Amino acid sequence: MIRAFIPRKLEHIAFGFLLSCFMSLLISAVATFLAIGFAADFVPRWLSAWLPSWAIAFPTVLVVAPIVRRILHRFVVTDGG
């Protein structure tokens, strides 16, 4: 079992890091596949597309997530109606 090591005050940054990593990895894989198919050099091309995508996605998630949370709080029903 992995022992917890991220302080609570940094949780939102760790969340943004992991979310942006996985989402950009998946989206860049789909985009690369649609562009070139499963070519012999698919993996290196995918990874070279992923890294700059992630470099944009990570700070974007950190900025956009709090805005989305505020918007969403206007639409979410609290317990009791």
N, CA and C atoms as an extended XYZ file, in Angstrom:
243
Properties=species:S:1:pos:R:3:atomname:S:1:resname:S:1:resid:I:1 pbc="F F F"
N         0.836       -1.180        0.000 N   MET     1
C         0.000        0.000        0.000 CA  MET     1
C         0.880        1.242        0.000 C   MET     1
N         0.487        2.238       -0.787 N   ILE     2
C         1.246        3.482       -0.860 CA  ILE     2
C         0.877        4.375        0.323 C   ILE     2
N         1.874        4.900        0.968 N   ARG     3
C         1.666        5.786        2.112 CA  ARG     3
C         1.391        7.205        1.611 C   ARG     3
N         0.418        7.883        2.184 N   ALA     4
C         0.073        9.250        1.794 CA  ALA     4
C         1.276       10.173        2.004 C   ALA     4
N         1.510       11.058        1.047 N   PHE     5
C         2.652       11.967        1.152 CA  PHE     5
C         2.368       13.370        0.636 C   PHE     5
N         1.188       13.608        0.097 N   ILE     6
C         0.852       14.925       -0.437 CA  ILE     6
C         0.072       15.698        0.627 C   ILE     6
N         0.560       16.879        1.000 N   PRO     7
C        -0.172       17.676        1.987 CA  PRO     7
C        -1.545       18.092        1.443 C   PRO     7
N        -2.529       18.197        2.321 N   ARG     8
C        -3.903       18.536        1.950 CA  ARG     8
C        -3.972       19.837        1.144 C   ARG     8
N        -3.142       20.813        1.501 N   LYS     9
C        -3.193       22.108        0.813 CA  LYS     9
C        -2.718       22.017       -0.637 C   LYS     9
N        -2.050       20.943       -1.006 N   LEU    10
C        -1.579       20.751       -2.384 CA  LEU    10
C        -2.429       19.743       -3.155 C   LEU    10
N        -3.494       19.280       -2.546 N   GLU    11
C        -4.328       18.263       -3.184 CA  GLU    11
C        -4.889       18.737       -4.519 C   GLU    11
N        -5.329       19.987       -4.613 N   HIS    12
C        -5.900       20.478       -5.869 CA  HIS    12
C        -4.866       20.504       -6.987 C   HIS    12
N        -3.614       20.765       -6.647 N   ILE    13
C        -2.562       20.754       -7.666 CA  ILE    13
C        -2.264       19.322       -8.104 C   ILE    13
N        -2.207       18.392       -7.157 N   ALA    14
C        -1.985       16.988       -7.499 CA  ALA    14
C        -3.137       16.447       -8.335 C   ALA    14
N        -4.368       16.841       -7.984 N   PHE    15
C        -5.534       16.437       -8.767 CA  PHE    15
C        -5.417       16.954      -10.194 C   PHE    15
N        -5.094       18.223      -10.355 N   GLY    16
C        -4.924       18.805      -11.687 CA  GLY    16
C        -3.803       18.144      -12.470 C   GLY    16
N        -2.731       17.809      -11.771 N   PHE    17
C        -1.598       17.139      -12.410 CA  PHE    17
C        -2.032       15.797      -12.993 C   PHE    17
N        -2.672       14.977      -12.165 N   LEU    18
C        -3.076       13.639      -12.620 CA  LEU    18
C        -4.189       13.698      -13.659 C   LEU    18
N        -5.183       14.546      -13.428 N   LEU    19
C        -6.285       14.660      -14.388 CA  LEU    19
C        -5.773       15.111      -15.752 C   LEU    19
N        -4.961       16.146      -15.777 N   SER    20
C        -4.446       16.645      -17.052 CA  SER    20
C        -3.530       15.628      -17.717 C   SER    20
N        -2.778       14.888      -16.928 N   CYS    21
C        -1.888       13.865      -17.472 CA  CYS    21
C        -2.687       12.776      -18.193 C   CYS    21
N        -3.660       12.209      -17.489 N   PHE    22
C        -4.434       11.117      -18.079 CA  PHE    22
C        -5.302       11.586      -19.254 C   PHE    22
N        -5.945       12.739      -19.104 N   MET    23
C        -6.822       13.221      -20.176 CA  MET    23
C        -6.020       13.569      -21.431 C   MET    23
N        -4.917       14.279      -21.272 N   SER    24
C        -4.126       14.642      -22.444 CA  SER    24
C        -3.477       13.410      -23.075 C   SER    24
N        -3.107       12.424      -22.267 N   LEU    25
C        -2.552       11.184      -22.803 CA  LEU    25
C        -3.582       10.474      -23.680 C   LEU    25
N        -4.803       10.386      -23.188 N   LEU    26
C        -5.868        9.721      -23.938 CA  LEU    26
C        -6.253       10.502      -25.195 C   LEU    26
N        -6.460       11.792      -25.057 N   ILE    27
C        -6.880       12.602      -26.198 CA  ILE    27
C        -5.801       12.659      -27.265 C   ILE    27
N        -4.549       12.782      -26.876 N   SER    28
C        -3.477       12.805      -27.877 CA  SER    28
C        -3.346       11.452      -28.570 C   SER    28
N        -3.629       10.354      -27.863 N   ALA    29
C        -3.607        9.030      -28.497 CA  ALA    29
C        -4.701        8.929      -29.552 C   ALA    29
N        -5.899        9.388      -29.213 N   VAL    30
C        -7.013        9.345      -30.175 CA  VAL    30
C        -6.706       10.231      -31.371 C   VAL    30
N        -6.233       11.445      -31.128 N   ALA    31
C        -5.929       12.367      -32.228 CA  ALA    31
C        -4.811       11.818      -33.122 C   ALA    31
N        -3.789       11.234      -32.507 N   THR    32
C        -2.693       10.653      -33.291 CA  THR    32
C        -3.191        9.476      -34.112 C   THR    32
N        -4.022        8.634      -33.511 N   PHE    33
C        -4.575        7.496      -34.242 CA  PHE    33
C        -5.420        7.965      -35.425 C   PHE    33
N        -6.262        8.960      -35.217 N   LEU    34
C        -7.102        9.463      -36.304 CA  LEU    34
C        -6.268       10.092      -37.415 C   LEU    34
N        -5.130       10.668      -37.056 N   ALA    35
C        -4.276       11.313      -38.055 CA  ALA    35
C        -3.430       10.321      -38.845 C   ALA    35
N        -2.875        9.308      -38.163 N   ILE    36
C        -1.928        8.419      -38.866 CA  ILE    36
C        -2.281        6.939      -38.775 C   ILE    36
N        -3.291        6.576      -37.982 N   GLY    37
C        -3.608        5.165      -37.783 CA  GLY    37
C        -2.537        4.504      -36.930 C   GLY    37
N        -2.552        3.173      -36.887 N   PHE    38
C        -1.528        2.453      -36.126 CA  PHE    38
C        -0.301        2.243      -36.998 C   PHE    38
N         0.390        3.326      -37.275 N   ALA    39
C         1.614        3.265      -38.070 CA  ALA    39
C         2.744        2.682      -37.226 C   ALA    39
N         3.826        2.323      -37.877 N   ALA    40
C         4.972        1.731      -37.180 CA  ALA    40
C         5.542        2.689      -36.139 C   ALA    40
N         5.448        3.980      -36.400 N   ASP    41
C         5.996        4.969      -35.464 CA  ASP    41
C         4.902        5.639      -34.622 C   ASP    41
N         3.796        4.920      -34.413 N   PHE    42
C         2.668        5.481      -33.664 CA  PHE    42
C         3.068        5.940      -32.268 C   PHE    42
N         3.727        5.096      -31.500 N   VAL    43
C         4.037        5.421      -30.100 CA  VAL    43
C         4.948        6.646      -29.985 C   VAL    43
N         6.053        6.727      -30.724 N   PRO    44
C         6.887        7.934      -30.594 CA  PRO    44
C         6.146        9.208      -31.032 C   PRO    44
N         5.328        9.102      -32.077 N   ARG    45
C         4.571       10.277      -32.530 CA  ARG    45
C         3.511       10.663      -31.507 C   ARG    45
N         2.876        9.661      -30.917 N   TRP    46
C         1.868        9.915      -29.887 CA  TRP    46
C         2.500       10.623      -28.696 C   TRP    46
N         3.616       10.088      -28.210 N   LEU    47
C         4.264       10.689      -27.046 CA  LEU    47
C         4.808       12.082      -27.344 C   LEU    47
N         5.266       12.306      -28.572 N   SER    48
C         5.745       13.655      -28.909 CA  SER    48
C         4.578       14.629      -29.033 C   SER    48
N         3.387       14.135      -29.320 N   ALA    49
C         2.195       14.993      -29.326 CA  ALA    49
C         1.671       15.189      -27.917 C   ALA    49
N         1.830       14.182      -27.064 N   TRP    50
C         1.292       14.261      -25.710 CA  TRP    50
C         2.006       15.278      -24.838 C   TRP    50
N         3.310       15.310      -24.867 N   LEU    51
C         4.053       16.173      -23.947 CA  LEU    51
C         3.674       17.651      -24.088 C   LEU    51
N         3.650       18.228      -25.288 N   PRO    52
C         3.216       19.632      -25.365 CA  PRO    52
C         1.737       19.799      -25.015 C   PRO    52
N         0.924       18.789      -25.313 N   SER    53
C        -0.492       18.850      -24.940 CA  SER    53
C        -0.638       18.899      -23.430 C   SER    53
N         0.126       18.085      -22.734 N   TRP    54
C         0.056       18.072      -21.282 CA  TRP    54
C         0.567       19.384      -20.698 C   TRP    54
N         1.590       19.958      -21.313 N   ALA    55
C         2.138       21.224      -20.830 CA  ALA    55
C         1.100       22.342      -20.895 C   ALA    55
N         0.155       22.234      -21.807 N   ILE    56
C        -0.943       23.202      -21.899 CA  ILE    56
C        -2.091       22.782      -20.984 C   ILE    56
N        -2.381       21.501      -20.922 N   ALA    57
C        -3.523       21.010      -20.152 CA  ALA    57
C        -3.355       21.217      -18.650 C   ALA    57
N        -2.165       21.016      -18.117 N   PHE    58
C        -1.971       21.101      -16.673 CA  PHE    58
C        -2.294       22.489      -16.121 C   PHE    58
N        -1.683       23.557      -16.630 N   PRO    59
C        -2.049       24.870      -16.090 CA  PRO    59
C        -3.492       25.259      -16.408 C   PRO    59
N        -3.998       24.777      -17.534 N   THR    60
C        -5.391       25.077      -17.883 CA  THR    60
C        -6.342       24.475      -16.858 C   THR    60
N        -6.102       23.232      -16.463 N   VAL    61
C        -6.951       22.589      -15.458 CA  VAL    61
C        -6.883       23.353      -14.137 C   VAL    61
N        -5.703       23.805      -13.758 N   LEU    62
C        -5.571       24.535      -12.500 CA  LEU    62
C        -6.367       25.837      -12.515 C   LEU    62
N        -6.446       26.490      -13.669 N   VAL    63
C        -7.182       27.748      -13.783 CA  VAL    63
C        -8.677       27.509      -13.961 C   VAL    63
N        -9.035       26.548      -14.798 N   VAL    64
C       -10.439       26.343      -15.166 CA  VAL    64
C       -11.231       25.580      -14.100 C   VAL    64
N       -10.626       24.651      -13.394 N   ALA    65
C       -11.360       23.824      -12.421 CA  ALA    65
C       -12.096       24.651      -11.367 C   ALA    65
N       -11.479       25.661      -10.753 N   PRO    66
C       -12.231       26.452       -9.770 CA  PRO    66
C       -13.406       27.206      -10.385 C   PRO    66
N       -13.256       27.644      -11.606 N   ILE    67
C       -14.349       28.342      -12.300 CA  ILE    67
C       -15.500       27.382      -12.544 C   ILE    67
N       -15.183       26.186      -12.999 N   VAL    68
C       -16.214       25.175      -13.251 CA  VAL    68
C       -16.916       24.797      -11.954 C   VAL    68
N       -16.160       24.671      -10.870 N   ARG    69
C       -16.782       24.356       -9.575 CA  ARG    69
C       -17.774       25.425       -9.155 C   ARG    69
N       -17.398       26.707       -9.319 N   ARG    70
C       -18.314       27.799       -8.959 CA  ARG    70
C       -19.572       27.777       -9.811 C   ARG    70
N       -19.423       27.534      -11.094 N   ILE    71
C       -20.589       27.459      -11.991 CA  ILE    71
C       -21.470       26.281      -11.590 C   ILE    71
N       -20.848       25.148      -11.338 N   LEU    72
C       -21.585       23.937      -11.010 CA  LEU    72
C       -22.349       24.064       -9.693 C   LEU    72
N       -21.795       24.782       -8.730 N   HIS    73
C       -22.473       24.966       -7.443 CA  HIS    73
C       -23.816       25.689       -7.601 C   HIS    73
N       -23.968       26.425       -8.671 N   ARG    74
C       -25.251       27.106       -8.929 CA  ARG    74
C       -26.322       26.142       -9.403 C   ARG    74
N       -25.925       25.008       -9.928 N   PHE    75
C       -26.872       24.037      -10.500 CA  PHE    75
C       -27.111       22.802       -9.643 C   PHE    75
N       -26.228       22.560       -8.707 N   VAL    76
C       -26.326       21.352       -7.877 CA  VAL    76
C       -27.286       21.606       -6.719 C   VAL    76
N       -28.212       20.673       -6.540 N   VAL    77
C       -29.182       20.756       -5.448 CA  VAL    77
C       -28.504       20.274       -4.176 C   VAL    77
N       -28.606       21.058       -3.123 N   THR    78
C       -28.049       20.638       -1.838 CA  THR    78
C       -29.018       19.678       -1.164 C   THR    78
N       -28.554       18.932       -0.182 N   ASP    79
C       -29.433       18.015        0.547 CA  ASP    79
C       -30.596       18.783        1.167 C   ASP    79
N       -31.777       18.289        0.985 N   GLY    80
C       -32.965       18.936        1.541 CA  GLY    80
C       -33.667       19.829        0.534 C   GLY    80
N       -33.180       19.891       -0.715 N   GLY    81
C       -33.916       20.590       -1.741 CA  GLY    81
C       -33.387       21.911       -2.049 C   GLY    81
